[in-house]
C-alpha cells in the first residue's frame, strides 16, 4: 500500500505493545476508513467496520506471518468487516441515508496532502463525484475499483485482499470501470438534454 512499515513495530505489536500497533495503523487509517466508507455506503457502518477491523487486527496480529504484508493484511480485514456489516442489507437500506456533505468532505479531507487550496478543492470535487457513482456499482466491482484506484493497490494485491484469483480481480475491475463509464456518459447526456444542448 505504499507505506513503509517498521518491522520492529510489527514485532513489538505481536508481543503486545499497543503503542507500536497504533503507530502501524496511523498512516493507514484515513485511507482504510475511506475504503470502509466506499464499501459500506454509509458513515455509521464505515465507522463500525473500521473499529471492528482494528480490534480483529489487534487480536490477530500475533498470527500474522509476513510483516511486509501488513498493509494488505489490514486492508483485507477492513474489507471483510465492511462486507460483514452490509451482509443481508438491501442496496436501499445501505444507501438510504445520504452522507451529509460536510461529513463526507471531512472524511475525504482527512489524511489528504495537497500543495494548494485549489488542488484540494479539485481533488474533493473529483472524489465526491466518483463516490456518488461508485455507490451504484455492485459490491465486488466497487471494491475492486476502490482498492485499485483509491488505495493504489496492484491487481495482485486487490486479488489478495478480496480473496479471488488475479484474473477475477482484473475482470471485476474492468467491469466496474465500464459500468462507471456508462453511468457518467448517461448522466452527461441527460444533463445536456435537460439544458437543451
PDB file of C-alpha atoms in Angstrom:
ATOM      1  CA  UNK A   1       0.000   0.000   0.000  1.00  0.00           C
ATOM      2  CA  UNK A   2       2.935   2.294  -0.455  1.00  0.00           C
ATOM      3  CA  UNK A   3       3.510   2.741   3.296  1.00  0.00           C
ATOM      4  CA  UNK A   4       6.823   1.997   4.982  1.00  0.00           C
ATOM      5  CA  UNK A   5       6.123  -0.454   7.760  1.00  0.00           C
ATOM      6  CA  UNK A   6       8.592  -0.683  10.627  1.00  0.00           C
ATOM      7  CA  UNK A   7       9.249  -4.372  11.186  1.00  0.00           C
ATOM      8  CA  UNK A   8      10.268  -3.512  14.752  1.00  0.00           C
ATOM      9  CA  UNK A   9       6.781  -2.058  15.358  1.00  0.00           C
ATOM     10  CA  UNK A  10       5.172  -5.217  13.987  1.00  0.00           C
ATOM     11  CA  UNK A  11       7.314  -7.419  16.227  1.00  0.00           C
ATOM     12  CA  UNK A  12       6.540  -5.181  19.209  1.00  0.00           C
ATOM     13  CA  UNK A  13       2.801  -5.228  18.429  1.00  0.00           C
ATOM     14  CA  UNK A  14       2.928  -9.017  18.147  1.00  0.00           C
ATOM     15  CA  UNK A  15       4.453  -9.033  21.620  1.00  0.00           C
ATOM     16  CA  UNK A  16       1.520  -6.964  22.950  1.00  0.00           C
ATOM     17  CA  UNK A  17       2.767  -3.369  22.562  1.00  0.00           C
ATOM     18  CA  UNK A  18      -0.353  -1.280  21.926  1.00  0.00           C
ATOM     19  CA  UNK A  19       1.613   1.878  21.109  1.00  0.00           C
ATOM     20  CA  UNK A  20       3.524   0.047  18.365  1.00  0.00           C
ATOM     21  CA  UNK A  21       0.219  -1.207  16.973  1.00  0.00           C
ATOM     22  CA  UNK A  22      -1.153   2.354  16.943  1.00  0.00           C
ATOM     23  CA  UNK A  23       1.953   3.531  15.047  1.00  0.00           C
ATOM     24  CA  UNK A  24       1.326   0.831  12.443  1.00  0.00           C
ATOM     25  CA  UNK A  25      -2.282   1.908  11.938  1.00  0.00           C
ATOM     26  CA  UNK A  26      -1.745   5.660  11.893  1.00  0.00           C
ATOM     27  CA  UNK A  27      -0.510   6.014   8.273  1.00  0.00           C
ATOM     28  CA  UNK A  28      -3.243   3.649   7.038  1.00  0.00           C
ATOM     29  CA  UNK A  29      -6.223   4.943   8.986  1.00  0.00           C
ATOM     30  CA  UNK A  30      -7.568   7.658   6.660  1.00  0.00           C
ATOM     31  CA  UNK A  31      -7.335   5.552   3.511  1.00  0.00           C
ATOM     32  CA  UNK A  32      -8.771   2.429   5.121  1.00  0.00           C
ATOM     33  CA  UNK A  33     -11.642   4.393   6.625  1.00  0.00           C
ATOM     34  CA  UNK A  34     -12.386   5.734   3.135  1.00  0.00           C
ATOM     35  CA  UNK A  35     -12.308   2.136   1.892  1.00  0.00           C
ATOM     36  CA  UNK A  36     -14.855   1.143   4.541  1.00  0.00           C
ATOM     37  CA  UNK A  37     -16.984   4.141   3.573  1.00  0.00           C
ATOM     38  CA  UNK A  38     -16.888   3.143  -0.084  1.00  0.00           C
ATOM     39  CA  UNK A  39     -17.761  -0.499   0.603  1.00  0.00           C
ATOM     40  CA  UNK A  40     -20.480   0.055   3.203  1.00  0.00           C
ATOM     41  CA  UNK A  41     -22.016   3.144   1.638  1.00  0.00           C
ATOM     42  CA  UNK A  42     -22.693   4.966   4.884  1.00  0.00           C
ATOM     43  CA  UNK A  43     -20.723   6.603   7.647  1.00  0.00           C
ATOM     44  CA  UNK A  44     -22.170   4.647  10.582  1.00  0.00           C
ATOM     45  CA  UNK A  45     -21.294   1.256   9.096  1.00  0.00           C
ATOM     46  CA  UNK A  46     -17.901   2.548   7.942  1.00  0.00           C
ATOM     47  CA  UNK A  47     -17.042   3.628  11.488  1.00  0.00           C
ATOM     48  CA  UNK A  48     -18.205   0.275  12.864  1.00  0.00           C
ATOM     49  CA  UNK A  49     -16.242  -1.608  10.213  1.00  0.00           C
ATOM     50  CA  UNK A  50     -13.074   0.355  10.992  1.00  0.00           C
ATOM     51  CA  UNK A  51     -13.445  -0.179  14.755  1.00  0.00           C
ATOM     52  CA  UNK A  52     -14.143  -3.890  14.299  1.00  0.00           C
ATOM     53  CA  UNK A  53     -11.206  -4.222  11.905  1.00  0.00           C
ATOM     54  CA  UNK A  54      -8.811  -2.616  14.398  1.00  0.00           C
ATOM     55  CA  UNK A  55      -9.993  -4.953  17.147  1.00  0.00           C
ATOM     56  CA  UNK A  56      -9.737  -8.002  14.908  1.00  0.00           C
ATOM     57  CA  UNK A  57      -6.261  -6.972  13.747  1.00  0.00           C
ATOM     58  CA  UNK A  58      -5.086  -6.421  17.329  1.00  0.00           C
ATOM     59  CA  UNK A  59      -6.328  -9.870  18.311  1.00  0.00           C
ATOM     60  CA  UNK A  60      -4.825 -11.492  15.215  1.00  0.00           C
ATOM     61  CA  UNK A  61      -1.513  -9.699  14.741  1.00  0.00           C
ATOM     62  CA  UNK A  62       0.327 -12.406  16.660  1.00  0.00           C
ATOM     63  CA  UNK A  63      -0.654 -14.891  13.940  1.00  0.00           C
ATOM     64  CA  UNK A  64       0.355 -12.648  11.018  1.00  0.00           C
ATOM     65  CA  UNK A  65       3.144 -14.439   9.181  1.00  0.00           C
ATOM     66  CA  UNK A  66       4.589 -11.869   6.759  1.00  0.00           C
ATOM     67  CA  UNK A  67       5.338  -8.485   8.370  1.00  0.00           C
ATOM     68  CA  UNK A  68       5.995  -6.929   4.951  1.00  0.00           C
ATOM     69  CA  UNK A  69       2.360  -7.530   4.003  1.00  0.00           C
ATOM     70  CA  UNK A  70       0.863  -5.673   6.986  1.00  0.00           C
ATOM     71  CA  UNK A  71      -0.893  -3.079   4.800  1.00  0.00           C
ATOM     72  CA  UNK A  72      -2.502  -5.705   2.578  1.00  0.00           C
ATOM     73  CA  UNK A  73      -3.404  -7.830   5.616  1.00  0.00           C
ATOM     74  CA  UNK A  74      -5.066  -4.845   7.314  1.00  0.00           C
ATOM     75  CA  UNK A  75      -6.880  -3.873   4.107  1.00  0.00           C
ATOM     76  CA  UNK A  76      -8.306  -7.374   3.824  1.00  0.00           C
ATOM     77  CA  UNK A  77      -9.607  -7.202   7.379  1.00  0.00           C
ATOM     78  CA  UNK A  78     -11.313  -3.852   6.665  1.00  0.00           C
ATOM     79  CA  UNK A  79     -12.947  -5.242   3.504  1.00  0.00           C
ATOM     80  CA  UNK A  80     -14.163  -8.338   5.351  1.00  0.00           C
ATOM     81  CA  UNK A  81     -15.577  -6.309   8.236  1.00  0.00           C
ATOM     82  CA  UNK A  82     -17.275  -3.918   5.804  1.00  0.00           C
ATOM     83  CA  UNK A  83     -18.817  -6.857   3.953  1.00  0.00           C
ATOM     84  CA  UNK A  84     -19.962  -8.450   7.205  1.00  0.00           C
ATOM     85  CA  UNK A  85     -21.747  -5.276   8.290  1.00  0.00           C
ATOM     86  CA  UNK A  86     -23.560  -4.903   4.977  1.00  0.00           C
ATOM     87  CA  UNK A  87     -24.445  -8.569   4.546  1.00  0.00           C
ATOM     88  CA  UNK A  88     -28.190  -9.015   4.400  1.00  0.00           C
ATOM     89  CA  UNK A  89     -28.906  -5.328   3.868  1.00  0.00           C
ATOM     90  CA  UNK A  90     -30.547  -4.338   0.635  1.00  0.00           C
ATOM     91  CA  UNK A  91     -28.922  -1.675  -1.517  1.00  0.00           C
ATOM     92  CA  UNK A  92     -31.618   0.809  -0.473  1.00  0.00           C
ATOM     93  CA  UNK A  93     -31.070   0.080   3.218  1.00  0.00           C
ATOM     94  CA  UNK A  94     -27.334   0.665   2.869  1.00  0.00           C
ATOM     95  CA  UNK A  95     -27.631   3.890   0.888  1.00  0.00           C
ATOM     96  CA  UNK A  96     -30.959   5.109   2.275  1.00  0.00           C
ATOM     97  CA  UNK A  97     -29.451   7.905   4.330  1.00  0.00           C
ATOM     98  CA  UNK A  98     -27.180  10.063   2.219  1.00  0.00           C
ATOM     99  CA  UNK A  99     -23.993  11.233   3.852  1.00  0.00           C
ATOM    100  CA  UNK A 100     -24.167  14.867   4.917  1.00  0.00           C
ATOM    101  CA  UNK A 101     -21.915  16.803   2.549  1.00  0.00           C
ATOM    102  CA  UNK A 102     -19.888  18.328   5.403  1.00  0.00           C
ATOM    103  CA  UNK A 103     -19.267  14.910   6.974  1.00  0.00           C
ATOM    104  CA  UNK A 104     -18.244  13.370   3.673  1.00  0.00           C
ATOM    105  CA  UNK A 105     -15.945  16.265   2.886  1.00  0.00           C
ATOM    106  CA  UNK A 106     -14.342  15.959   6.314  1.00  0.00           C
ATOM    107  CA  UNK A 107     -13.855  12.204   5.804  1.00  0.00           C
ATOM    108  CA  UNK A 108     -12.251  12.735   2.414  1.00  0.00           C
ATOM    109  CA  UNK A 109     -10.020  15.602   3.536  1.00  0.00           C
ATOM    110  CA  UNK A 110      -8.659  13.618   6.483  1.00  0.00           C
ATOM    111  CA  UNK A 111      -5.203  12.423   5.565  1.00  0.00           C
ATOM    112  CA  UNK A 112      -5.024  14.090   2.132  1.00  0.00           C
ATOM    113  CA  UNK A 113      -1.927  16.183   1.384  1.00  0.00           C
ATOM    114  CA  UNK A 114      -2.060  18.952  -1.222  1.00  0.00           C
ATOM    115  CA  UNK A 115       0.153  21.777  -2.431  1.00  0.00           C
ATOM    116  CA  UNK A 116      -2.655  24.315  -2.623  1.00  0.00           C
ATOM    117  CA  UNK A 117      -6.244  25.012  -1.671  1.00  0.00           C
ATOM    118  CA  UNK A 118      -7.214  24.757  -5.347  1.00  0.00           C
ATOM    119  CA  UNK A 119      -5.651  21.277  -5.576  1.00  0.00           C
ATOM    120  CA  UNK A 120      -7.631  20.248  -2.500  1.00  0.00           C
ATOM    121  CA  UNK A 121     -10.896  21.643  -3.910  1.00  0.00           C
ATOM    122  CA  UNK A 122     -10.346  19.905  -7.248  1.00  0.00           C
ATOM    123  CA  UNK A 123      -9.477  16.598  -5.581  1.00  0.00           C
ATOM    124  CA  UNK A 124     -12.509  16.782  -3.279  1.00  0.00           C
ATOM    125  CA  UNK A 125     -14.822  17.514  -6.188  1.00  0.00           C
ATOM    126  CA  UNK A 126     -13.458  14.539  -8.108  1.00  0.00           C
ATOM    127  CA  UNK A 127     -13.684  12.218  -5.084  1.00  0.00           C
ATOM    128  CA  UNK A 128     -17.245  13.278  -4.242  1.00  0.00           C
ATOM    129  CA  UNK A 129     -18.309  12.757  -7.852  1.00  0.00           C
ATOM    130  CA  UNK A 130     -16.611   9.380  -8.119  1.00  0.00           C
ATOM    131  CA  UNK A 131     -18.026   8.231  -4.766  1.00  0.00           C
ATOM    132  CA  UNK A 132     -21.553   9.073  -5.929  1.00  0.00           C
ATOM    133  CA  UNK A 133     -21.033   6.835  -8.974  1.00  0.00           C
ATOM    134  CA  UNK A 134     -19.251   4.085  -7.031  1.00  0.00           C
ATOM    135  CA  UNK A 135     -22.247   3.745  -4.733  1.00  0.00           C
ATOM    136  CA  UNK A 136     -24.244   2.496  -7.736  1.00  0.00           C
ATOM    137  CA  UNK A 137     -21.896  -0.368  -8.646  1.00  0.00           C
ATOM    138  CA  UNK A 138     -22.284  -3.953  -7.471  1.00  0.00           C
ATOM    139  CA  UNK A 139     -20.204  -4.581  -4.341  1.00  0.00           C
ATOM    140  CA  UNK A 140     -17.475  -6.683  -5.960  1.00  0.00           C
ATOM    141  CA  UNK A 141     -16.891  -4.123  -8.714  1.00  0.00           C
ATOM    142  CA  UNK A 142     -16.967  -1.214  -6.263  1.00  0.00           C
ATOM    143  CA  UNK A 143     -14.385  -2.948  -4.052  1.00  0.00           C
ATOM    144  CA  UNK A 144     -12.066  -3.627  -6.993  1.00  0.00           C
ATOM    145  CA  UNK A 145     -12.218  -0.030  -8.233  1.00  0.00           C
ATOM    146  CA  UNK A 146     -11.681   1.461  -4.760  1.00  0.00           C
ATOM    147  CA  UNK A 147      -8.801  -0.869  -3.954  1.00  0.00           C
ATOM    148  CA  UNK A 148      -7.058  -0.338  -7.288  1.00  0.00           C
ATOM    149  CA  UNK A 149      -7.555   3.379  -7.838  1.00  0.00           C
ATOM    150  CA  UNK A 150      -8.371   4.866  -4.434  1.00  0.00           C
ATOM    151  CA  UNK A 151      -5.794   2.877  -2.464  1.00  0.00           C
ATOM    152  CA  UNK A 152      -3.370   2.318  -5.375  1.00  0.00           C
ATOM    153  CA  UNK A 153      -3.103  -1.429  -4.836  1.00  0.00           C
ATOM    154  CA  UNK A 154      -1.722  -3.628  -7.581  1.00  0.00           C
ATOM    155  CA  UNK A 155      -4.024  -6.188  -9.206  1.00  0.00           C
ATOM    156  CA  UNK A 156      -2.262  -8.933  -7.251  1.00  0.00           C
ATOM    157  CA  UNK A 157      -2.924  -7.029  -4.016  1.00  0.00           C
ATOM    158  CA  UNK A 158      -6.573  -6.460  -4.992  1.00  0.00           C
ATOM    159  CA  UNK A 159      -6.874 -10.203  -5.582  1.00  0.00           C
ATOM    160  CA  UNK A 160      -5.239 -10.998  -2.228  1.00  0.00           C
ATOM    161  CA  UNK A 161      -7.479  -8.578  -0.326  1.00  0.00           C
ATOM    162  CA  UNK A 162     -10.704  -9.767  -1.958  1.00  0.00           C
ATOM    163  CA  UNK A 163      -9.737 -13.452  -1.866  1.00  0.00           C
ATOM    164  CA  UNK A 164     -10.048 -14.136  -5.585  1.00  0.00           C
ATOM    165  CA  UNK A 165      -7.587 -15.054  -8.364  1.00  0.00           C
ATOM    166  CA  UNK A 166      -5.859 -12.133 -10.090  1.00  0.00           C
ATOM    167  CA  UNK A 167      -7.815 -12.717 -13.333  1.00  0.00           C
ATOM    168  CA  UNK A 168     -11.091 -12.474 -11.410  1.00  0.00           C
ATOM    169  CA  UNK A 169      -9.950  -9.232  -9.760  1.00  0.00           C
ATOM    170  CA  UNK A 170      -8.989  -7.910 -13.197  1.00  0.00           C
ATOM    171  CA  UNK A 171     -12.417  -8.825 -14.608  1.00  0.00           C
ATOM    172  CA  UNK A 172     -14.226  -7.158 -11.701  1.00  0.00           C
ATOM    173  CA  UNK A 173     -12.095  -4.051 -12.120  1.00  0.00           C
ATOM    174  CA  UNK A 174     -12.720  -3.922 -15.878  1.00  0.00           C
ATOM    175  CA  UNK A 175     -16.478  -4.367 -15.421  1.00  0.00           C
ATOM    176  CA  UNK A 176     -16.525  -1.693 -12.716  1.00  0.00           C
ATOM    177  CA  UNK A 177     -14.675   0.772 -14.946  1.00  0.00           C
ATOM    178  CA  UNK A 178     -17.011   0.037 -17.859  1.00  0.00           C
ATOM    179  CA  UNK A 179     -20.059   0.473 -15.605  1.00  0.00           C
ATOM    180  CA  UNK A 180     -18.696   3.802 -14.348  1.00  0.00           C
ATOM    181  CA  UNK A 181     -18.149   4.970 -17.941  1.00  0.00           C
ATOM    182  CA  UNK A 182     -21.745   4.082 -18.815  1.00  0.00           C
ATOM    183  CA  UNK A 183     -23.111   5.866 -15.739  1.00  0.00           C
ATOM    184  CA  UNK A 184     -21.093   9.002 -16.434  1.00  0.00           C
ATOM    185  CA  UNK A 185     -21.931   9.028 -20.156  1.00  0.00           C
ATOM    186  CA  UNK A 186     -25.641   8.573 -19.424  1.00  0.00           C
ATOM    187  CA  UNK A 187     -25.718  11.370 -16.850  1.00  0.00           C
ATOM    188  CA  UNK A 188     -23.781  13.765 -19.087  1.00  0.00           C
ATOM    189  CA  UNK A 189     -26.209  13.030 -21.937  1.00  0.00           C
ATOM    190  CA  UNK A 190     -29.228  13.545 -19.678  1.00  0.00           C
ATOM    191  CA  UNK A 191     -27.764  16.779 -18.319  1.00  0.00           C
ATOM    192  CA  UNK A 192     -27.115  18.090 -21.842  1.00  0.00           C
ATOM    193  CA  UNK A 193     -30.681  17.205 -22.925  1.00  0.00           C
ATOM    194  CA  UNK A 194     -32.094  18.903 -19.836  1.00  0.00           C
ATOM    195  CA  UNK A 195     -30.181  22.071 -20.645  1.00  0.00           C
ATOM    196  CA  UNK A 196     -31.151  21.991 -24.311  1.00  0.00           C
ATOM    197  CA  UNK A 197     -27.664  21.420 -25.662  1.00  0.00           C
TER     198      UNK A 197
END
